[in-house]
Amino acid sequence: MTTGDGGALMDVLPGARGTDRVWNHVEAGFAALALRSGDVRGHGGGADPLVLFHRPRGRGVAAVFDVGERQAPDVPARLRALLEEGFTTGGRTEPAPESLTTFAGITFDLAGSEVSWTVHQAGDARCYAAEPRSGLRPVSGGGPNGSVQVSTWTGHETSPCVLVCVSKGFFVAGGTPPGFERLLWETLLSAQDILHWSGLLADRTRSFAGSGASVVVVALGFEDFAALRASFRERADFLNPVPEQGRA
């Protein structure tokens, strides 16, 4: 994970949590976490999630990667390297056809209170966007029958908002989009800070990650972590209503 101020990009190194790898960073108006869950050495596929943000340009990219069917194991890592190089050099940030694998990536631009985004997705990895009142909604589709044909979507959000990329590992192992949203906000509300949130999310995701799963969460426009957490409390309560006591 890298973030930038001025002309430089700063690397955020991963931490280890059992067999998981987790990254997190927070500053005014920008917070991000990434995790790669499961025994990634044992499974050998995929690549670390990618998060890049250059504050002076207000531009960033987030992506997750898996090995697609009939794909060489090194393809995700090569695609990740190409996307990172394209972002840092001001070049291409969408995948070339010869680099196809199962992945989901979202490039975003900040302009005042508007966040415009472009999603590139192939296979069963997915991207989502969330605003505090409306909650999580898909901004990409799922690839049919393991297809790695690239699809592209564009759109915009109103800041503050959250952008999310999830690899196929979560859903292949039995997770669902509604279940993922509940997991996301439940762990957020239980967390004391971004480091704690990444750890809680890794712990909960691990139960779905028999073949490994990657998640990236980027929060834009929130004053600090406490503001991010408070913004989604109402949405979390809506998804998990407390039964009224004494009702017949």
mmCIF file of C-alpha atoms in Angstrom:
data_model
loop_
_atom_site.group_PDB
_atom_site.id
_atom_site.type_symbol
_atom_site.label_atom_id
_atom_site.label_comp_id
_atom_site.label_asym_id
_atom_site.label_seq_id
_atom_site.Cartn_x
_atom_site.Cartn_y
_atom_site.Cartn_z
ATOM 1 C CA MET A 1 0.000 0.000 0.000
ATOM 2 C CA THR A 2 1.380 3.422 -0.863
ATOM 3 C CA THR A 3 0.158 6.943 -0.196
ATOM 4 C CA GLY A 4 1.624 10.172 -1.455
ATOM 5 C CA ASP A 5 2.064 13.788 -0.477
ATOM 6 C CA GLY A 6 3.992 16.231 -2.582
ATOM 7 C CA GLY A 7 5.910 14.337 -5.237
ATOM 8 C CA ALA A 8 6.671 11.181 -3.256
ATOM 9 C CA LEU A 9 4.837 7.965 -2.495
ATOM 10 C CA MET A 10 5.202 6.398 0.950
ATOM 11 C CA ASP A 11 5.053 2.627 1.326
ATOM 12 C CA VAL A 12 2.831 1.198 4.066
ATOM 13 C CA LEU A 13 4.345 -2.158 4.937
ATOM 14 C CA PRO A 14 2.103 -5.153 5.730
ATOM 15 C CA GLY A 15 1.766 -6.652 9.165
ATOM 16 C CA ALA A 16 1.338 -10.360 9.881
ATOM 17 C CA ARG A 17 -1.693 -11.767 11.663
ATOM 18 C CA GLY A 18 -1.266 -15.524 11.712
ATOM 19 C CA THR A 19 -1.338 -16.586 8.061
ATOM 20 C CA ASP A 20 -2.911 -13.246 7.056
ATOM 21 C CA ARG A 21 -1.247 -10.111 5.733
ATOM 22 C CA VAL A 22 -2.832 -6.769 6.651
ATOM 23 C CA TRP A 23 -2.140 -3.152 5.664
ATOM 24 C CA ASN A 24 -3.708 0.032 7.046
ATOM 25 C CA HIS A 25 -3.266 3.779 6.815
ATOM 26 C CA VAL A 26 -5.271 6.768 8.001
ATOM 27 C CA GLU A 27 -4.936 10.532 7.583
ATOM 28 C CA ALA A 28 -7.380 13.421 7.357
ATOM 29 C CA GLY A 29 -9.890 12.654 4.613
ATOM 30 C CA PHE A 30 -8.369 9.317 3.650
ATOM 31 C CA ALA A 31 -8.265 5.899 5.288
ATOM 32 C CA ALA A 32 -7.512 2.507 3.786
ATOM 33 C CA LEU A 33 -7.059 -1.068 4.832
ATOM 34 C CA ALA A 34 -6.187 -4.169 2.870
ATOM 35 C CA LEU A 35 -5.967 -7.795 3.835
ATOM 36 C CA ARG A 36 -5.007 -11.066 2.253
ATOM 37 C CA SER A 37 -6.450 -13.890 4.285
ATOM 38 C CA GLY A 38 -5.625 -17.572 4.376
ATOM 39 C CA ASP A 39 -2.467 -19.612 3.955
ATOM 40 C CA VAL A 40 -1.311 -17.746 0.873
ATOM 41 C CA ARG A 41 2.026 -19.540 0.798
ATOM 42 C CA GLY A 42 0.284 -22.898 0.779
ATOM 43 C CA HIS A 43 -2.106 -21.975 -2.010
ATOM 44 C CA GLY A 44 0.433 -20.094 -4.085
ATOM 45 C CA GLY A 45 -2.005 -18.149 -6.251
ATOM 46 C CA GLY A 46 -3.107 -14.577 -6.460
ATOM 47 C CA ALA A 47 -1.128 -11.507 -5.449
ATOM 48 C CA ASP A 48 -1.180 -8.997 -2.614
ATOM 49 C CA PRO A 49 -3.974 -6.415 -2.850
ATOM 50 C CA LEU A 50 -3.037 -3.030 -4.263
ATOM 51 C CA VAL A 51 -3.789 0.410 -2.815
ATOM 52 C CA LEU A 52 -2.188 3.563 -4.238
ATOM 53 C CA PHE A 53 -3.159 7.150 -3.463
ATOM 54 C CA HIS A 54 -1.548 10.410 -4.575
ATOM 55 C CA ARG A 55 -3.049 13.254 -2.576
ATOM 56 C CA PRO A 56 -1.866 16.214 -4.721
ATOM 57 C CA ARG A 57 -3.644 14.724 -7.741
ATOM 58 C CA GLY A 58 -6.554 13.425 -5.644
ATOM 59 C CA ARG A 59 -6.180 10.168 -7.544
ATOM 60 C CA GLY A 60 -5.940 6.580 -6.376
ATOM 61 C CA VAL A 61 -6.408 2.960 -7.319
ATOM 62 C CA ALA A 62 -7.375 -0.154 -5.347
ATOM 63 C CA ALA A 63 -7.446 -3.740 -6.601
ATOM 64 C CA VAL A 64 -7.549 -7.409 -5.582
ATOM 65 C CA PHE A 65 -6.247 -10.366 -7.578
ATOM 66 C CA ASP A 66 -6.768 -14.132 -7.899
ATOM 67 C CA VAL A 67 -5.536 -16.817 -10.245
ATOM 68 C CA GLY A 68 -8.228 -17.420 -12.854
ATOM 69 C CA GLU A 69 -9.024 -20.797 -14.345
ATOM 70 C CA ARG A 70 -6.389 -21.980 -16.814
ATOM 71 C CA GLN A 71 -4.141 -19.048 -15.847
ATOM 72 C CA ALA A 72 -0.450 -19.285 -14.926
ATOM 73 C CA PRO A 73 0.150 -18.649 -11.186
ATOM 74 C CA ASP A 74 2.363 -15.607 -11.861
ATOM 75 C CA VAL A 75 -0.234 -13.713 -13.919
ATOM 76 C CA PRO A 76 -1.833 -11.853 -10.949
ATOM 77 C CA ALA A 77 1.541 -10.627 -9.687
ATOM 78 C CA ARG A 78 2.513 -9.426 -13.172
ATOM 79 C CA LEU A 79 -0.802 -7.584 -13.567
ATOM 80 C CA ARG A 80 -0.375 -5.994 -10.141
ATOM 81 C CA ALA A 81 3.106 -4.775 -11.089
ATOM 82 C CA LEU A 82 1.825 -3.328 -14.372
ATOM 83 C CA LEU A 83 -1.002 -1.442 -12.644
ATOM 84 C CA GLU A 84 1.358 -0.057 -10.000
ATOM 85 C CA GLU A 85 3.865 1.068 -12.619
ATOM 86 C CA GLY A 86 1.147 2.694 -14.704
ATOM 87 C CA PHE A 87 -0.164 4.640 -11.716
ATOM 88 C CA THR A 88 3.208 5.859 -10.469
ATOM 89 C CA THR A 89 4.397 6.902 -13.946
ATOM 90 C CA GLY A 90 1.102 8.467 -15.009
ATOM 91 C CA GLY A 91 0.534 5.772 -17.604
ATOM 92 C CA ARG A 92 -2.020 3.024 -18.060
ATOM 93 C CA THR A 93 -4.132 1.961 -15.047
ATOM 94 C CA GLU A 94 -6.423 -0.496 -16.815
ATOM 95 C CA PRO A 95 -5.406 -4.087 -17.582
ATOM 96 C CA ALA A 96 -4.097 -5.060 -20.991
ATOM 97 C CA PRO A 97 -5.954 -7.970 -22.656
ATOM 98 C CA GLU A 98 -2.856 -10.149 -22.474
ATOM 99 C CA SER A 99 -2.741 -9.732 -18.681
ATOM 100 C CA LEU A 100 -6.122 -11.257 -17.907
ATOM 101 C CA THR A 101 -6.745 -12.901 -14.567
ATOM 102 C CA THR A 102 -9.506 -12.859 -11.970
ATOM 103 C CA PHE A 103 -9.365 -9.402 -10.420
ATOM 104 C CA ALA A 104 -11.322 -6.281 -9.521
ATOM 105 C CA GLY A 105 -9.825 -2.795 -9.537
ATOM 106 C CA ILE A 106 -11.237 0.671 -9.043
ATOM 107 C CA THR A 107 -9.494 3.904 -10.048
ATOM 108 C CA PHE A 108 -10.880 7.009 -8.331
ATOM 109 C CA ASP A 109 -10.506 10.781 -8.607
ATOM 110 C CA LEU A 110 -11.457 13.354 -5.976
ATOM 111 C CA ALA A 111 -12.829 16.728 -7.062
ATOM 112 C CA GLY A 112 -14.358 18.674 -4.213
ATOM 113 C CA SER A 113 -17.216 16.622 -2.807
ATOM 114 C CA GLU A 114 -17.441 14.334 -5.856
ATOM 115 C CA VAL A 115 -15.622 11.043 -6.289
ATOM 116 C CA SER A 116 -15.594 9.729 -9.849
ATOM 117 C CA TRP A 117 -14.518 6.141 -10.416
ATOM 118 C CA THR A 118 -13.794 3.573 -13.106
ATOM 119 C CA VAL A 119 -13.997 -0.144 -12.378
ATOM 120 C CA HIS A 120 -12.220 -2.884 -14.326
ATOM 121 C CA GLN A 121 -13.276 -6.384 -13.345
ATOM 122 C CA ALA A 122 -12.848 -9.949 -14.591
ATOM 123 C CA GLY A 123 -14.025 -13.240 -13.134
ATOM 124 C CA ASP A 124 -15.729 -13.401 -9.758
ATOM 125 C CA ALA A 125 -13.948 -10.588 -7.906
ATOM 126 C CA ARG A 126 -16.186 -7.574 -7.249
ATOM 127 C CA CYS A 127 -16.202 -3.863 -6.415
ATOM 128 C CA TYR A 128 -18.646 -1.958 -4.219
ATOM 129 C CA ALA A 129 -19.337 1.602 -3.159
ATOM 130 C CA ALA A 130 -21.018 2.733 0.043
ATOM 131 C CA GLU A 131 -22.449 5.978 1.314
ATOM 132 C CA PRO A 132 -23.600 6.207 4.933
ATOM 133 C CA ARG A 133 -27.334 6.474 4.240
ATOM 134 C CA SER A 134 -27.688 3.967 1.379
ATOM 135 C CA GLY A 135 -25.097 1.397 2.429
ATOM 136 C CA LEU A 136 -23.122 -0.949 0.215
ATOM 137 C CA ARG A 137 -24.071 -1.460 -3.424
ATOM 138 C CA PRO A 138 -22.287 -3.279 -6.274
ATOM 139 C CA VAL A 139 -20.531 -1.191 -8.911
ATOM 140 C CA SER A 140 -19.338 -4.219 -10.893
ATOM 141 C CA GLY A 141 -20.849 -7.515 -11.954
ATOM 142 C CA GLY A 142 -19.760 -11.098 -11.448
ATOM 143 C CA GLY A 143 -18.080 -12.898 -14.337
ATOM 144 C CA PRO A 144 -20.125 -15.870 -15.631
ATOM 145 C CA ASN A 145 -18.643 -19.369 -15.395
ATOM 146 C CA GLY A 146 -15.206 -18.147 -14.332
ATOM 147 C CA SER A 147 -14.816 -15.892 -17.375
ATOM 148 C CA VAL A 148 -11.820 -13.551 -17.236
ATOM 149 C CA GLN A 149 -13.103 -11.190 -19.916
ATOM 150 C CA VAL A 150 -12.620 -7.625 -18.679
ATOM 151 C CA SER A 151 -15.701 -5.496 -18.079
ATOM 152 C CA THR A 152 -15.664 -1.774 -17.293
ATOM 153 C CA TRP A 153 -18.044 0.477 -15.384
ATOM 154 C CA THR A 154 -17.916 4.187 -14.532
ATOM 155 C CA GLY A 155 -19.799 6.269 -12.002
ATOM 156 C CA HIS A 156 -19.498 8.720 -9.146
ATOM 157 C CA GLU A 157 -20.211 9.060 -5.436
ATOM 158 C CA THR A 158 -20.671 11.984 -3.094
ATOM 159 C CA SER A 159 -17.945 12.325 -0.496
ATOM 160 C CA PRO A 160 -17.752 11.026 2.183
ATOM 161 C CA CYS A 161 -17.982 7.496 0.837
ATOM 162 C CA VAL A 162 -16.295 4.100 0.923
ATOM 163 C CA LEU A 163 -14.952 2.045 -2.012
ATOM 164 C CA VAL A 164 -14.391 -1.708 -1.639
ATOM 165 C CA CYS A 165 -12.786 -4.486 -3.697
ATOM 166 C CA VAL A 166 -13.299 -8.152 -2.757
ATOM 167 C CA SER A 167 -11.659 -11.188 -4.351
ATOM 168 C CA LYS A 168 -13.565 -14.288 -5.398
ATOM 169 C CA GLY A 169 -12.215 -16.240 -2.399
ATOM 170 C CA PHE A 170 -14.789 -14.709 -0.076
ATOM 171 C CA PHE A 171 -17.770 -15.635 -2.239
ATOM 172 C CA VAL A 172 -16.520 -19.011 -3.506
ATOM 173 C CA ALA A 173 -16.216 -20.111 0.117
ATOM 174 C CA GLY A 174 -19.867 -19.305 0.860
ATOM 175 C CA GLY A 175 -20.021 -15.599 1.625
ATOM 176 C CA THR A 176 -22.784 -13.408 0.195
ATOM 177 C CA PRO A 177 -22.883 -9.676 -0.608
ATOM 178 C CA PRO A 178 -25.429 -8.928 2.194
ATOM 179 C CA GLY A 179 -23.340 -10.986 4.594
ATOM 180 C CA PHE A 180 -20.243 -9.100 3.549
ATOM 181 C CA GLU A 181 -21.886 -5.738 4.240
ATOM 182 C CA ARG A 182 -22.953 -6.857 7.723
ATOM 183 C CA LEU A 183 -19.441 -8.141 8.377
ATOM 184 C CA LEU A 184 -17.941 -4.855 7.186
ATOM 185 C CA TRP A 185 -19.990 -2.574 9.439
ATOM 186 C CA GLU A 186 -20.060 -4.913 12.452
ATOM 187 C CA THR A 187 -16.277 -5.032 12.518
ATOM 188 C CA LEU A 188 -16.059 -1.275 11.896
ATOM 189 C CA LEU A 189 -18.313 -0.454 14.853
ATOM 190 C CA SER A 190 -16.342 -2.813 17.107
ATOM 191 C CA ALA A 191 -12.971 -1.313 16.156
ATOM 192 C CA GLN A 192 -11.050 1.279 18.146
ATOM 193 C CA ASP A 193 -8.948 2.418 15.182
ATOM 194 C CA ILE A 194 -7.991 1.423 11.622
ATOM 195 C CA LEU A 195 -5.422 -1.116 12.838
ATOM 196 C CA HIS A 196 -8.008 -2.778 15.057
ATOM 197 C CA TRP A 197 -10.555 -2.802 12.190
ATOM 198 C CA SER A 198 -8.146 -4.512 9.801
ATOM 199 C CA GLY A 199 -7.448 -7.172 12.422
ATOM 200 C CA LEU A 200 -11.129 -7.793 13.167
ATOM 201 C CA LEU A 201 -11.963 -7.963 9.469
ATOM 202 C CA ALA A 202 -9.117 -10.416 8.890
ATOM 203 C CA ASP A 203 -10.315 -12.629 11.750
ATOM 204 C CA ARG A 204 -13.884 -12.703 10.449
ATOM 205 C CA THR A 205 -12.890 -13.154 6.802
ATOM 206 C CA ARG A 206 -10.614 -16.079 7.602
ATOM 207 C CA SER A 207 -13.606 -18.349 8.148
ATOM 208 C CA PHE A 208 -14.564 -17.791 4.476
ATOM 209 C CA ALA A 209 -11.064 -18.036 3.077
ATOM 210 C CA GLY A 210 -10.285 -21.692 2.572
ATOM 211 C CA SER A 211 -8.580 -20.784 -0.707
ATOM 212 C CA GLY A 212 -7.555 -17.285 0.400
ATOM 213 C CA ALA A 213 -9.467 -14.027 0.095
ATOM 214 C CA SER A 214 -8.417 -10.421 -0.351
ATOM 215 C CA VAL A 215 -10.300 -7.267 0.623
ATOM 216 C CA VAL A 216 -9.476 -3.588 0.122
ATOM 217 C CA VAL A 217 -11.455 -0.791 1.792
ATOM 218 C CA VAL A 218 -10.839 2.888 0.952
ATOM 219 C CA ALA A 219 -12.691 5.587 2.917
ATOM 220 C CA LEU A 220 -12.755 9.072 1.377
ATOM 221 C CA GLY A 221 -13.792 12.373 2.921
ATOM 222 C CA PHE A 222 -14.192 11.350 6.572
ATOM 223 C CA GLU A 223 -12.527 13.658 9.089
ATOM 224 C CA ASP A 224 -11.019 10.771 11.032
ATOM 225 C CA PHE A 225 -11.655 7.142 11.942
ATOM 226 C CA ALA A 226 -14.190 8.074 14.628
ATOM 227 C CA ALA A 227 -16.226 9.991 12.027
ATOM 228 C CA LEU A 228 -16.090 7.024 9.644
ATOM 229 C CA ARG A 229 -17.318 4.672 12.350
ATOM 230 C CA ALA A 230 -20.109 6.997 13.485
ATOM 231 C CA SER A 231 -21.306 7.549 9.903
ATOM 232 C CA PHE A 232 -22.191 3.877 9.387
ATOM 233 C CA ARG A 233 -23.720 3.163 12.790
ATOM 234 C CA GLU A 234 -27.269 3.824 11.568
ATOM 235 C CA ARG A 235 -26.734 1.558 8.549
ATOM 236 C CA ALA A 236 -25.371 -1.223 10.769
ATOM 237 C CA ASP A 237 -28.373 -0.908 13.092
ATOM 238 C CA PHE A 238 -30.706 -1.143 10.084
ATOM 239 C CA LEU A 239 -29.044 -4.384 8.945
ATOM 240 C CA ASN A 240 -29.106 -5.843 12.461
ATOM 241 C CA PRO A 241 -32.276 -4.596 14.146
ATOM 242 C CA VAL A 242 -32.619 -5.221 17.873
ATOM 243 C CA PRO A 243 -35.876 -7.100 18.665
ATOM 244 C CA GLU A 244 -38.316 -5.128 20.763
ATOM 245 C CA GLN A 245 -38.640 -6.561 24.266
ATOM 246 C CA GLY A 246 -41.994 -7.760 25.433
ATOM 247 C CA ARG A 247 -43.635 -7.886 21.989
ATOM 248 C CA ALA A 248 -46.252 -10.669 21.817
#
